mmCIF file of C-alpha atoms in Angstrom:
data_model
loop_
_atom_site.group_PDB
_atom_site.id
_atom_site.type_symbol
_atom_site.label_atom_id
_atom_site.label_comp_id
_atom_site.label_asym_id
_atom_site.label_seq_id
_atom_site.Cartn_x
_atom_site.Cartn_y
_atom_site.Cartn_z
ATOM 1 C CA MET A 8 11.677 2.250 -7.735
ATOM 2 C CA ASP A 9 11.614 -1.048 -9.563
ATOM 3 C CA HIS A 10 11.417 -3.688 -6.709
ATOM 4 C CA ASP A 11 10.362 -6.698 -9.018
ATOM 5 C CA HIS A 12 11.217 -9.623 -6.918
ATOM 6 C CA ARG A 13 12.493 -11.832 -9.744
ATOM 7 C CA ARG A 14 15.026 -9.191 -10.902
ATOM 8 C CA LEU A 15 16.151 -8.853 -7.338
ATOM 9 C CA GLY A 16 16.373 -12.456 -6.555
ATOM 10 C CA ARG A 17 18.700 -12.876 -9.464
ATOM 11 C CA GLU A 18 20.847 -9.596 -8.814
ATOM 12 C CA LEU A 19 21.087 -10.510 -4.942
ATOM 13 C CA GLU A 20 21.673 -14.473 -5.581
ATOM 14 C CA LEU A 21 18.691 -15.418 -3.547
ATOM 15 C CA PHE A 22 16.789 -17.941 -5.844
ATOM 16 C CA GLY A 23 16.975 -19.104 -9.498
ATOM 17 C CA THR A 24 15.372 -21.245 -11.975
ATOM 18 C CA ASP A 25 16.551 -23.728 -14.642
ATOM 19 C CA PRO A 26 14.517 -25.393 -17.469
ATOM 20 C CA LEU A 27 16.359 -28.717 -16.702
ATOM 21 C CA ILE A 28 14.431 -28.759 -13.210
ATOM 22 C CA GLY A 29 11.389 -27.280 -14.562
ATOM 23 C CA ALA A 30 8.918 -24.139 -14.656
ATOM 24 C CA GLY A 31 7.584 -23.341 -11.206
ATOM 25 C CA LEU A 32 10.182 -25.203 -9.376
ATOM 26 C CA PRO A 33 12.700 -22.401 -8.063
ATOM 27 C CA TYR A 34 15.793 -23.416 -6.156
ATOM 28 C CA TRP A 35 17.206 -21.401 -3.287
ATOM 29 C CA LEU A 36 20.771 -20.072 -3.257
ATOM 30 C CA PRO A 37 22.644 -19.770 0.191
ATOM 31 C CA ASP A 38 21.633 -16.295 0.913
ATOM 32 C CA GLY A 39 17.828 -16.988 -0.102
ATOM 33 C CA ALA A 40 17.950 -19.967 1.981
ATOM 34 C CA ALA A 41 19.157 -17.893 4.857
ATOM 35 C CA VAL A 42 16.203 -15.665 4.540
ATOM 36 C CA ARG A 43 13.664 -18.707 4.357
ATOM 37 C CA HIS A 44 15.417 -20.350 7.228
ATOM 38 C CA ALA A 45 14.922 -17.116 9.415
ATOM 39 C CA LEU A 46 11.386 -16.850 8.452
ATOM 40 C CA GLU A 47 10.609 -20.529 9.013
ATOM 41 C CA GLU A 48 12.421 -20.305 12.516
ATOM 42 C CA TYR A 49 10.340 -17.135 13.342
ATOM 43 C CA VAL A 50 7.231 -18.866 12.553
ATOM 44 C CA ARG A 51 8.075 -22.112 14.426
ATOM 45 C CA GLU A 52 8.835 -20.229 17.402
ATOM 46 C CA VAL A 53 5.797 -17.882 17.706
ATOM 47 C CA GLU A 54 3.529 -21.002 17.130
ATOM 48 C CA ARG A 55 5.347 -22.968 19.778
ATOM 49 C CA ARG A 56 4.770 -19.909 22.181
ATOM 50 C CA ALA A 57 1.198 -19.905 21.143
ATOM 51 C CA GLY A 58 0.636 -23.445 22.217
ATOM 52 C CA TYR A 59 1.034 -25.146 18.781
ATOM 53 C CA ARG A 60 2.669 -28.545 18.569
ATOM 54 C CA HIS A 61 4.506 -29.268 15.443
ATOM 55 C CA VAL A 62 4.247 -32.577 13.376
ATOM 56 C CA TYR A 63 5.786 -33.791 10.049
ATOM 57 C CA SER A 64 3.628 -35.606 7.452
ATOM 58 C CA PRO A 65 4.309 -37.302 4.182
ATOM 59 C CA VAL A 66 4.099 -35.329 0.852
ATOM 60 C CA LEU A 67 2.338 -38.355 -0.836
ATOM 61 C CA GLY A 68 -1.146 -39.787 0.109
ATOM 62 C CA LYS A 69 -3.179 -42.455 -1.254
ATOM 63 C CA ARG A 70 -5.982 -41.177 -3.759
ATOM 64 C CA GLU A 71 -8.436 -42.487 -1.231
ATOM 65 C CA LEU A 72 -7.356 -40.005 1.341
ATOM 66 C CA TYR A 73 -8.115 -36.993 -0.965
ATOM 67 C CA GLU A 74 -11.624 -38.781 -2.004
ATOM 68 C CA ILE A 75 -12.418 -38.668 1.634
ATOM 69 C CA SER A 76 -11.377 -35.165 2.239
ATOM 70 C CA GLY A 77 -13.104 -33.970 -0.840
ATOM 71 C CA HIS A 78 -10.278 -32.713 -2.734
ATOM 72 C CA TRP A 79 -10.575 -35.408 -5.565
ATOM 73 C CA ALA A 80 -13.967 -34.114 -6.418
ATOM 74 C CA HIS A 81 -13.506 -30.370 -5.920
ATOM 75 C CA TYR A 82 -9.869 -29.696 -6.597
ATOM 76 C CA SER A 83 -8.478 -32.567 -8.846
ATOM 77 C CA ASP A 84 -7.766 -30.023 -11.648
ATOM 78 C CA ASP A 85 -5.181 -28.366 -9.518
ATOM 79 C CA MET A 86 -3.670 -31.701 -8.443
ATOM 80 C CA PHE A 87 -0.832 -33.655 -10.111
ATOM 81 C CA PRO A 88 -2.103 -37.031 -11.842
ATOM 82 C CA PRO A 89 -1.923 -40.137 -9.614
ATOM 83 C CA MET A 90 1.057 -42.302 -9.721
ATOM 84 C CA GLU A 91 0.922 -46.201 -9.642
ATOM 85 C CA LEU A 92 2.593 -47.594 -6.649
ATOM 86 C CA GLY A 93 2.159 -51.288 -5.570
ATOM 87 C CA GLY A 94 -1.142 -51.718 -7.078
ATOM 88 C CA GLU A 95 -2.443 -48.521 -5.376
ATOM 89 C CA GLN A 96 -2.751 -44.876 -6.794
ATOM 90 C CA VAL A 97 -0.768 -42.226 -4.810
ATOM 91 C CA VAL A 98 -0.801 -38.363 -5.333
ATOM 92 C CA LEU A 99 1.404 -35.601 -4.333
ATOM 93 C CA ARG A 100 -0.695 -33.624 -1.754
ATOM 94 C CA PRO A 101 -2.320 -30.146 -2.903
ATOM 95 C CA SER A 102 -2.816 -29.359 0.913
ATOM 96 C CA LEU A 103 -1.869 -30.624 4.261
ATOM 97 C CA CYS A 104 -5.144 -30.739 5.775
ATOM 98 C CA PRO A 105 -6.126 -34.563 5.266
ATOM 99 C CA HIS A 106 -2.935 -35.599 6.701
ATOM 100 C CA HIS A 107 -3.604 -33.652 9.907
ATOM 101 C CA ALA A 108 -7.090 -35.027 10.335
ATOM 102 C CA VAL A 109 -5.629 -38.630 10.086
ATOM 103 C CA ILE A 110 -3.152 -37.545 12.823
ATOM 104 C CA PHE A 111 -5.875 -36.200 14.935
ATOM 105 C CA ARG A 112 -7.833 -39.342 14.733
ATOM 106 C CA SER A 113 -4.869 -41.624 15.175
ATOM 107 C CA ARG A 114 -5.867 -41.906 19.043
ATOM 108 C CA ALA A 115 -8.687 -40.753 21.282
ATOM 109 C CA HIS A 116 -8.952 -37.136 22.597
ATOM 110 C CA SER A 117 -10.765 -35.642 25.563
ATOM 111 C CA TYR A 118 -12.330 -32.302 25.817
ATOM 112 C CA ARG A 119 -9.648 -31.414 28.091
ATOM 113 C CA GLU A 120 -7.201 -31.525 25.142
ATOM 114 C CA LEU A 121 -8.975 -29.072 23.304
ATOM 115 C CA PRO A 122 -7.968 -26.713 21.401
ATOM 116 C CA LEU A 123 -5.520 -29.069 19.859
ATOM 117 C CA ARG A 124 -3.366 -26.681 17.775
ATOM 118 C CA MET A 125 -1.372 -28.785 15.162
ATOM 119 C CA ALA A 126 1.352 -27.184 13.058
ATOM 120 C CA GLU A 127 3.546 -28.061 10.061
ATOM 121 C CA LEU A 128 5.809 -26.097 7.823
ATOM 122 C CA GLY A 129 5.583 -28.737 4.932
ATOM 123 C CA PRO A 130 5.811 -28.872 1.202
ATOM 124 C CA MET A 131 2.712 -29.432 -0.975
ATOM 125 C CA TYR A 132 2.144 -29.250 -4.736
ATOM 126 C CA ARG A 133 -0.099 -27.499 -7.122
ATOM 127 C CA SER A 134 -0.431 -28.248 -10.837
ATOM 128 C CA GLU A 135 -0.460 -24.734 -11.963
ATOM 129 C CA LEU A 136 -0.616 -23.957 -15.666
ATOM 130 C CA SER A 137 2.514 -22.845 -17.048
ATOM 131 C CA GLY A 138 1.131 -19.405 -18.160
ATOM 132 C CA VAL A 139 0.340 -18.253 -14.705
ATOM 133 C CA LEU A 140 3.835 -19.274 -13.345
ATOM 134 C CA GLY A 141 6.135 -16.530 -12.104
ATOM 135 C CA GLY A 142 9.171 -16.162 -9.760
ATOM 136 C CA LEU A 143 8.164 -17.169 -6.227
ATOM 137 C CA THR A 144 4.414 -15.921 -6.374
ATOM 138 C CA ARG A 145 3.055 -18.799 -8.402
ATOM 139 C CA VAL A 146 5.068 -22.170 -8.134
ATOM 140 C CA ARG A 147 4.186 -25.658 -8.202
ATOM 141 C CA ALA A 148 6.157 -26.968 -5.292
ATOM 142 C CA ILE A 149 5.148 -24.812 -2.142
ATOM 143 C CA GLN A 150 6.446 -24.700 1.374
ATOM 144 C CA LEU A 151 3.394 -23.874 3.257
ATOM 145 C CA ASN A 152 3.241 -22.426 6.755
ATOM 146 C CA ASP A 153 -0.091 -24.498 7.805
ATOM 147 C CA ALA A 154 -1.783 -25.304 11.118
ATOM 148 C CA HIS A 155 -4.983 -26.857 11.926
ATOM 149 C CA ILE A 156 -6.993 -26.410 15.267
ATOM 150 C CA PHE A 157 -9.251 -28.945 16.405
ATOM 151 C CA CYS A 158 -11.672 -27.376 18.926
ATOM 152 C CA THR A 159 -15.293 -27.240 20.447
ATOM 153 C CA LEU A 160 -17.861 -24.851 18.751
ATOM 154 C CA ASP A 161 -17.565 -22.673 21.947
ATOM 155 C CA GLN A 162 -13.648 -22.336 21.345
ATOM 156 C CA VAL A 163 -13.889 -21.344 17.667
ATOM 157 C CA ARG A 164 -14.285 -17.433 18.196
ATOM 158 C CA GLU A 165 -11.384 -17.126 20.555
ATOM 159 C CA GLU A 166 -9.090 -19.617 18.240
ATOM 160 C CA ALA A 167 -9.885 -17.715 15.313
ATOM 161 C CA ALA A 168 -9.224 -14.297 16.826
ATOM 162 C CA GLY A 169 -5.760 -15.729 18.203
ATOM 163 C CA ALA A 170 -4.855 -16.683 14.736
ATOM 164 C CA LEU A 171 -5.365 -13.146 13.439
ATOM 165 C CA GLU A 172 -3.472 -11.716 16.368
ATOM 166 C CA LEU A 173 -0.471 -13.954 15.263
ATOM 167 C CA ILE A 174 -0.861 -12.654 11.819
ATOM 168 C CA ARG A 175 -0.892 -9.054 13.014
ATOM 169 C CA ARG A 176 2.220 -9.534 14.836
ATOM 170 C CA ALA A 177 3.972 -11.373 12.109
ATOM 171 C CA TYR A 178 3.322 -8.630 9.695
ATOM 172 C CA GLU A 179 4.615 -6.117 12.131
ATOM 173 C CA ALA A 180 7.764 -8.228 12.550
ATOM 174 C CA MET A 181 8.211 -8.522 8.829
ATOM 175 C CA GLY A 182 7.447 -4.707 8.178
ATOM 176 C CA ILE A 183 4.712 -5.178 5.839
ATOM 177 C CA GLU A 184 1.000 -4.218 6.087
ATOM 178 C CA PRO A 185 -2.144 -5.915 4.628
ATOM 179 C CA ALA A 186 -3.797 -4.261 1.568
ATOM 180 C CA ARG A 187 -7.146 -5.415 2.890
ATOM 181 C CA TYR A 188 -9.072 -8.153 4.768
ATOM 182 C CA ARG A 189 -11.455 -10.193 2.728
ATOM 183 C CA LEU A 190 -14.200 -12.522 3.806
ATOM 184 C CA SER A 191 -14.345 -15.013 1.048
ATOM 185 C CA LEU A 192 -17.713 -16.520 0.350
ATOM 186 C CA PRO A 193 -18.762 -19.438 -1.851
ATOM 187 C CA GLY A 194 -20.123 -18.481 -5.272
ATOM 188 C CA PRO A 195 -22.491 -20.214 -7.948
ATOM 189 C CA GLY A 196 -21.176 -23.436 -9.475
ATOM 190 C CA GLY A 197 -20.467 -26.767 -8.107
ATOM 191 C CA LYS A 198 -16.970 -26.557 -6.808
ATOM 192 C CA TYR A 199 -18.052 -26.043 -3.265
ATOM 193 C CA VAL A 200 -19.159 -28.810 -1.114
ATOM 194 C CA ASP A 201 -23.194 -29.012 -0.915
ATOM 195 C CA ALA A 202 -23.894 -28.276 2.615
ATOM 196 C CA PRO A 203 -25.731 -25.157 3.183
ATOM 197 C CA GLU A 204 -26.343 -25.225 7.001
ATOM 198 C CA LEU A 205 -22.571 -26.046 7.291
ATOM 199 C CA TRP A 206 -21.809 -22.913 5.426
ATOM 200 C CA ARG A 207 -24.221 -20.824 7.096
ATOM 201 C CA ARG A 208 -22.928 -21.558 10.679
ATOM 202 C CA SER A 209 -19.309 -21.004 9.310
ATOM 203 C CA VAL A 210 -19.998 -17.758 7.546
ATOM 204 C CA ALA A 211 -21.654 -16.428 10.651
ATOM 205 C CA LEU A 212 -18.745 -17.342 12.864
ATOM 206 C CA LEU A 213 -16.184 -15.540 10.787
ATOM 207 C CA GLU A 214 -18.305 -12.367 10.390
ATOM 208 C CA GLU A 215 -18.406 -12.440 14.378
ATOM 209 C CA VAL A 216 -14.628 -12.732 14.578
ATOM 210 C CA LEU A 217 -14.091 -9.978 11.958
ATOM 211 C CA ASP A 218 -16.701 -7.572 13.777
ATOM 212 C CA ALA A 219 -15.342 -8.284 17.033
ATOM 213 C CA SER A 220 -11.989 -7.558 15.964
ATOM 214 C CA GLY A 221 -12.633 -4.181 14.533
ATOM 215 C CA LEU A 222 -10.878 -4.795 11.357
ATOM 216 C CA PRO A 223 -12.544 -3.238 8.192
ATOM 217 C CA TYR A 224 -13.277 -6.315 5.490
ATOM 218 C CA GLU A 225 -14.886 -6.777 2.356
ATOM 219 C CA SER A 226 -17.047 -9.659 1.270
ATOM 220 C CA ALA A 227 -16.121 -11.582 -1.976
ATOM 221 C CA GLU A 228 -18.185 -14.377 -3.294
ATOM 222 C CA GLY A 229 -16.439 -17.143 -5.282
ATOM 223 C CA GLU A 230 -13.305 -17.067 -3.410
ATOM 224 C CA ALA A 231 -14.130 -19.523 -0.487
ATOM 225 C CA ALA A 232 -12.023 -22.987 -0.098
ATOM 226 C CA PHE A 233 -14.368 -25.729 -1.448
ATOM 227 C CA TYR A 234 -14.952 -26.991 2.177
ATOM 228 C CA GLY A 235 -15.704 -23.592 3.884
ATOM 229 C CA PRO A 236 -15.430 -19.735 4.105
ATOM 230 C CA LYS A 237 -12.088 -17.985 4.944
ATOM 231 C CA ILE A 238 -10.697 -14.857 6.001
ATOM 232 C CA ASP A 239 -8.016 -14.172 3.463
ATOM 233 C CA VAL A 240 -5.457 -11.225 4.316
ATOM 234 C CA GLN A 241 -4.438 -9.777 1.089
ATOM 235 C CA VAL A 242 -1.182 -7.978 0.191
ATOM 236 C CA ALA A 243 -0.307 -5.754 -2.797
ATOM 237 C CA ASP A 244 2.879 -5.435 -4.691
ATOM 238 C CA GLY A 245 4.242 -1.961 -6.151
ATOM 239 C CA ALA A 246 1.781 -2.143 -9.094
ATOM 240 C CA GLY A 247 -1.387 -2.679 -6.838
ATOM 241 C CA ARG A 248 -1.771 -6.333 -7.724
ATOM 242 C CA GLU A 249 -3.240 -8.219 -4.897
ATOM 243 C CA SER A 250 -2.507 -11.626 -3.784
ATOM 244 C CA THR A 251 -3.426 -13.819 -0.585
ATOM 245 C CA LEU A 252 -0.858 -14.212 1.814
ATOM 246 C CA SER A 253 -2.303 -15.241 5.180
ATOM 247 C CA THR A 254 -5.718 -17.197 5.915
ATOM 248 C CA VAL A 255 -8.026 -18.279 8.794
ATOM 249 C CA GLN A 256 -10.917 -20.578 7.752
ATOM 250 C CA ILE A 257 -13.639 -22.647 9.734
ATOM 251 C CA ASP A 258 -14.345 -26.210 8.450
ATOM 252 C CA PHE A 259 -16.990 -28.350 9.443
ATOM 253 C CA HIS A 260 -16.773 -30.432 6.563
ATOM 254 C CA GLN A 261 -13.461 -32.387 6.827
ATOM 255 C CA PRO A 262 -14.186 -33.546 10.547
ATOM 256 C CA GLU A 263 -17.295 -34.993 9.407
ATOM 257 C CA ARG A 264 -15.949 -36.871 6.397
ATOM 258 C CA PHE A 265 -12.990 -38.134 8.485
ATOM 259 C CA ASP A 266 -15.492 -38.925 11.347
ATOM 260 C CA LEU A 267 -13.212 -36.996 14.029
ATOM 261 C CA ARG A 268 -14.233 -37.331 17.526
ATOM 262 C CA TYR A 269 -13.542 -36.202 21.000
ATOM 263 C CA ILE A 270 -14.789 -37.284 24.462
ATOM 264 C CA GLY A 271 -16.806 -34.539 25.869
ATOM 265 C CA ALA A 272 -17.325 -33.878 29.596
ATOM 266 C CA ASP A 273 -20.619 -35.818 29.526
ATOM 267 C CA GLY A 274 -18.676 -39.004 28.406
ATOM 268 C CA ALA A 275 -20.268 -38.990 25.027
ATOM 269 C CA ARG A 276 -18.386 -38.539 21.705
ATOM 270 C CA HIS A 277 -18.734 -35.188 20.040
ATOM 271 C CA ARG A 278 -17.506 -33.638 16.376
ATOM 272 C CA PRO A 279 -14.715 -30.977 16.648
ATOM 273 C CA VAL A 280 -14.504 -27.941 14.537
ATOM 274 C CA MET A 281 -11.317 -27.701 12.446
ATOM 275 C CA ILE A 282 -9.907 -24.174 11.932
ATOM 276 C CA HIS A 283 -7.318 -24.199 9.160
ATOM 277 C CA ARG A 284 -4.918 -21.177 9.675
ATOM 278 C CA SER A 285 -1.607 -19.981 7.897
ATOM 279 C CA VAL A 286 0.428 -17.105 9.381
ATOM 280 C CA VAL A 287 2.497 -16.441 6.573
ATOM 281 C CA GLY A 288 1.249 -18.653 3.772
ATOM 282 C CA SER A 289 3.550 -20.044 1.575
ATOM 283 C CA VAL A 290 7.287 -19.272 2.235
ATOM 284 C CA GLU A 291 7.671 -18.549 -1.453
ATOM 285 C CA ARG A 292 4.910 -15.971 -1.645
ATOM 286 C CA ALA A 293 6.083 -14.346 1.743
ATOM 287 C CA VAL A 294 9.796 -13.844 0.466
ATOM 288 C CA ALA A 295 8.493 -12.509 -2.652
ATOM 289 C CA HIS A 296 6.480 -9.893 -0.945
ATOM 290 C CA LEU A 297 9.282 -9.081 1.353
ATOM 291 C CA LEU A 298 11.596 -8.540 -1.526
ATOM 292 C CA GLU A 299 9.289 -6.207 -3.209
ATOM 293 C CA LYS A 300 8.564 -4.360 -0.044
ATOM 294 C CA HIS A 301 11.960 -3.799 1.209
ATOM 295 C CA GLY A 302 14.071 -4.055 -1.997
ATOM 296 C CA GLY A 303 16.118 -6.554 -0.626
ATOM 297 C CA ALA A 304 16.907 -4.386 2.508
ATOM 298 C CA PHE A 305 15.252 -7.034 4.783
ATOM 299 C CA PRO A 306 14.525 -6.271 8.588
ATOM 300 C CA GLY A 307 17.839 -7.350 10.617
ATOM 301 C CA TRP A 308 16.267 -10.608 11.746
ATOM 302 C CA LEU A 309 15.593 -11.772 8.125
ATOM 303 C CA ALA A 310 18.829 -10.452 6.391
ATOM 304 C CA PRO A 311 20.905 -12.961 4.714
ATOM 305 C CA VAL A 312 23.991 -11.160 6.337
ATOM 306 C CA GLN A 313 23.200 -9.249 9.304
ATOM 307 C CA LEU A 314 26.778 -7.702 9.850
ATOM 308 C CA VAL A 315 29.845 -7.235 7.605
ATOM 309 C CA VAL A 316 32.973 -6.516 9.406
ATOM 310 C CA LEU A 317 35.178 -4.049 7.355
ATOM 311 C CA PRO A 318 38.861 -3.928 8.334
ATOM 312 C CA VAL A 319 40.478 -0.840 7.053
ATOM 313 C CA SER A 320 43.678 -2.478 6.083
ATOM 314 C CA GLU A 321 45.157 -6.057 6.142
ATOM 315 C CA SER A 322 46.643 -5.437 9.537
ATOM 316 C CA GLU A 323 43.212 -5.553 11.072
ATOM 317 C CA ARG A 324 42.156 -8.517 9.225
ATOM 318 C CA PRO A 325 42.827 -10.977 12.082
ATOM 319 C CA VAL A 326 40.883 -9.030 14.550
ATOM 320 C CA ALA A 327 38.085 -8.694 11.946
ATOM 321 C CA GLU A 328 37.992 -12.483 11.353
ATOM 322 C CA ALA A 329 37.690 -13.003 15.217
ATOM 323 C CA LEU A 330 35.055 -10.638 15.420
ATOM 324 C CA ALA A 331 33.059 -12.560 12.525
ATOM 325 C CA THR A 332 33.693 -15.876 14.636
ATOM 326 C CA ARG A 333 32.410 -14.481 17.716
ATOM 327 C CA CYS A 334 29.187 -13.398 15.821
ATOM 328 C CA VAL A 335 28.509 -16.859 14.228
ATOM 329 C CA GLU A 336 29.015 -18.443 17.852
ATOM 330 C CA ARG A 337 26.435 -16.031 18.925
ATOM 331 C CA GLY A 338 23.977 -16.891 16.168
ATOM 332 C CA LEU A 339 24.441 -13.905 13.856
ATOM 333 C CA ARG A 340 25.050 -14.294 10.101
ATOM 334 C CA ALA A 341 28.239 -12.364 9.466
ATOM 335 C CA GLU A 342 31.182 -12.112 6.910
ATOM 336 C CA VAL A 343 34.516 -10.134 6.565
ATOM 337 C CA ALA A 344 34.834 -8.102 3.520
ATOM 338 C CA GLY A 345 38.537 -7.179 3.405
ATOM 339 C CA PRO A 346 40.615 -4.836 1.450
ATOM 340 C CA ASP A 347 40.938 -7.301 -1.240
ATOM 341 C CA ARG A 348 37.446 -6.438 -2.327
ATOM 342 C CA GLY A 349 38.329 -2.941 -2.715
ATOM 343 C CA ASN A 350 38.795 0.483 -0.910
ATOM 344 C CA LEU A 351 36.653 1.062 2.250
ATOM 345 C CA GLY A 352 34.168 3.166 0.559
ATOM 346 C CA ALA A 353 33.675 0.471 -2.173
ATOM 347 C CA ARG A 354 33.003 -2.164 0.342
ATOM 348 C CA ILE A 355 30.493 0.117 2.313
ATOM 349 C CA ARG A 356 28.614 0.696 -0.957
ATOM 350 C CA GLU A 357 28.741 -3.057 -1.819
ATOM 351 C CA ALA A 358 27.120 -3.843 1.530
ATOM 352 C CA ARG A 359 24.512 -1.184 1.284
ATOM 353 C CA LEU A 360 21.727 -3.720 2.164
ATOM 354 C CA VAL A 361 23.441 -5.302 5.270
ATOM 355 C CA PRO A 362 21.874 -3.913 8.292
ATOM 356 C CA TYR A 363 25.006 -3.437 10.316
ATOM 357 C CA GLN A 364 28.819 -2.466 8.956
ATOM 358 C CA ALA A 365 31.419 -2.926 11.671
ATOM 359 C CA VAL A 366 34.566 -0.929 10.589
ATOM 360 C CA ILE A 367 37.655 -1.640 12.391
ATOM 361 C CA GLY A 368 40.628 0.589 12.095
ATOM 362 C CA PRO A 369 44.141 0.617 14.002
ATOM 363 C CA LYS A 370 42.544 2.384 17.112
ATOM 364 C CA GLU A 371 39.401 -0.071 17.158
ATOM 365 C CA ALA A 372 41.758 -2.904 16.729
ATOM 366 C CA LEU A 373 43.905 -1.907 19.635
ATOM 367 C CA ASP A 374 40.986 -0.836 21.889
ATOM 368 C CA GLY A 375 38.785 -3.918 21.111
ATOM 369 C CA GLN A 376 36.087 -1.518 19.606
ATOM 370 C CA VAL A 377 34.225 -1.317 16.581
ATOM 371 C CA ALA A 378 32.825 1.652 14.521
ATOM 372 C CA LEU A 379 29.160 0.824 13.510
ATOM 373 C CA ARG A 380 27.602 2.091 10.569
ATOM 374 C CA LEU A 381 23.830 1.331 10.150
ATOM 375 C CA ARG A 382 22.180 0.573 6.915
ATOM 376 C CA ASP A 383 20.012 3.890 7.176
ATOM 377 C CA GLY A 384 23.163 6.084 6.803
ATOM 378 C CA ARG A 385 23.735 6.748 10.859
ATOM 379 C CA ARG A 386 27.312 6.424 12.128
ATOM 380 C CA LEU A 387 27.706 5.366 15.849
ATOM 381 C CA ASP A 388 30.520 6.381 17.899
ATOM 382 C CA PRO A 389 32.863 3.458 18.587
ATOM 383 C CA LEU A 390 31.644 1.030 20.868
ATOM 384 C CA PRO A 391 33.296 -2.101 22.805
ATOM 385 C CA ALA A 392 32.894 -5.205 20.475
ATOM 386 C CA ASP A 393 31.036 -7.158 23.119
ATOM 387 C CA GLU A 394 28.610 -4.258 23.747
ATOM 388 C CA ALA A 395 27.900 -3.734 19.932
ATOM 389 C CA LEU A 396 27.306 -7.408 19.454
ATOM 390 C CA ARG A 397 25.085 -7.629 22.486
ATOM 391 C CA ARG A 398 22.792 -4.838 21.348
ATOM 392 C CA ILE A 399 22.743 -6.280 17.823
ATOM 393 C CA GLU A 400 21.769 -9.601 18.893
ATOM 394 C CA ARG A 401 19.084 -8.258 21.277
ATOM 395 C CA LEU A 402 17.552 -6.168 18.576
ATOM 396 C CA ILE A 403 17.719 -9.096 16.041
ATOM 397 C CA GLY A 404 16.160 -11.284 18.875
ATOM 398 C CA ALA A 405 13.254 -8.960 19.351
ATOM 399 C CA TYR A 406 11.952 -9.516 15.958
ATOM 400 C CA GLY A 407 11.272 -5.829 14.957
ATOM 401 C CA THR A 408 12.295 -3.606 12.270
ATOM 402 C CA GLY A 409 14.412 -0.912 14.014
ATOM 403 C CA LEU A 410 18.055 -0.868 13.541
ATOM 404 C CA TRP A 411 19.107 0.809 16.841
ATOM 405 C CA ASP A 412 17.683 2.060 19.931
ATOM 406 C CA ASP A 413 18.559 4.893 22.417
ATOM 407 C CA GLU A 414 19.826 2.571 25.181
ATOM 408 C CA ARG A 415 22.778 4.100 27.270
ATOM 409 C CA PRO A 416 25.986 2.392 26.735
ATOM 410 C CA GLU A 417 27.205 0.190 29.714
ATOM 411 C CA ARG A 418 29.905 1.615 31.969
ATOM 412 C CA PRO A 419 32.794 -0.338 32.423
#
């Protein structure tokens, strides 16, 4: 089955592009924005529960910031040209890590605060060549799920392992699977920071983390970030083409360049290690992969419309409208598809990608019930409307891929 995300994005009215806005700069339509918001809210919540503190940082930075970080020397080909502003040069940021390093050093830190986990869902910009742009997978404006953990050397293994566990849980919730885990190493050439001892230490640490996790992995030269090696979680599309979705990286370089310090138990100043970590990578690439994996039939918590209410006739419309309003008040994304949109069979077919369809006929309207149809074809016995909404709400709140469970109905 053809699940090309570009075609589905158009047909399902999720996102689009326009030459007037520019290549590699997609816009999000309401249903696509709903999917994106749900994914972002999920990531923020799991990060919060895992002890991350969220920040915001500007999309611009002075050229000097990226000279210090090493991006200007090693990554400038992928950056947009500097802009002159008040006698200074500013750049659209190609990554968030320099900003987070500056935020860390904005005040003194004690060893008791470490590990300090700093997260942001923030935009960044890459000057991709027009020939490689495509749909949501290669874009120039990227919304990145990024985080940086500032920790002691002794904490690196546990923190990196914790990041891998967050990735595993997110993939389970999204209903996707990694194609493989890759240990991305430096290769020949001058695009990497020249610090052999730091590379040796960071590679050894990531190898220990992967070996302890029991995950099978392959090593690949030439795929590392310029400042350090990384674990790349690869996903594949229907044609077997791979891309990197999630990463865990160990960085000794930027803490040194930004002279990051914390006060140790001995009262002396020590250098932290910086772990770069992304659970779902760029929101654009994650949504593209979800579209291609599920064909638009997103897990319930991600679906742009989670429940469609289907009154059999116009007589049931007021009850249907009231039910949809209750859904929205409870945080569910719901809409009414009335007889003006065709007969019941046509409306059921039109809503084939919606996880839950609530049919309301004369009897259901009179009894305060709904007859639920699930996206997978199952039809449930009529349930009290409040019970149906409670069970749907609980399933969606569990961030799973199942549509129903075997919970026994509540007795009146």
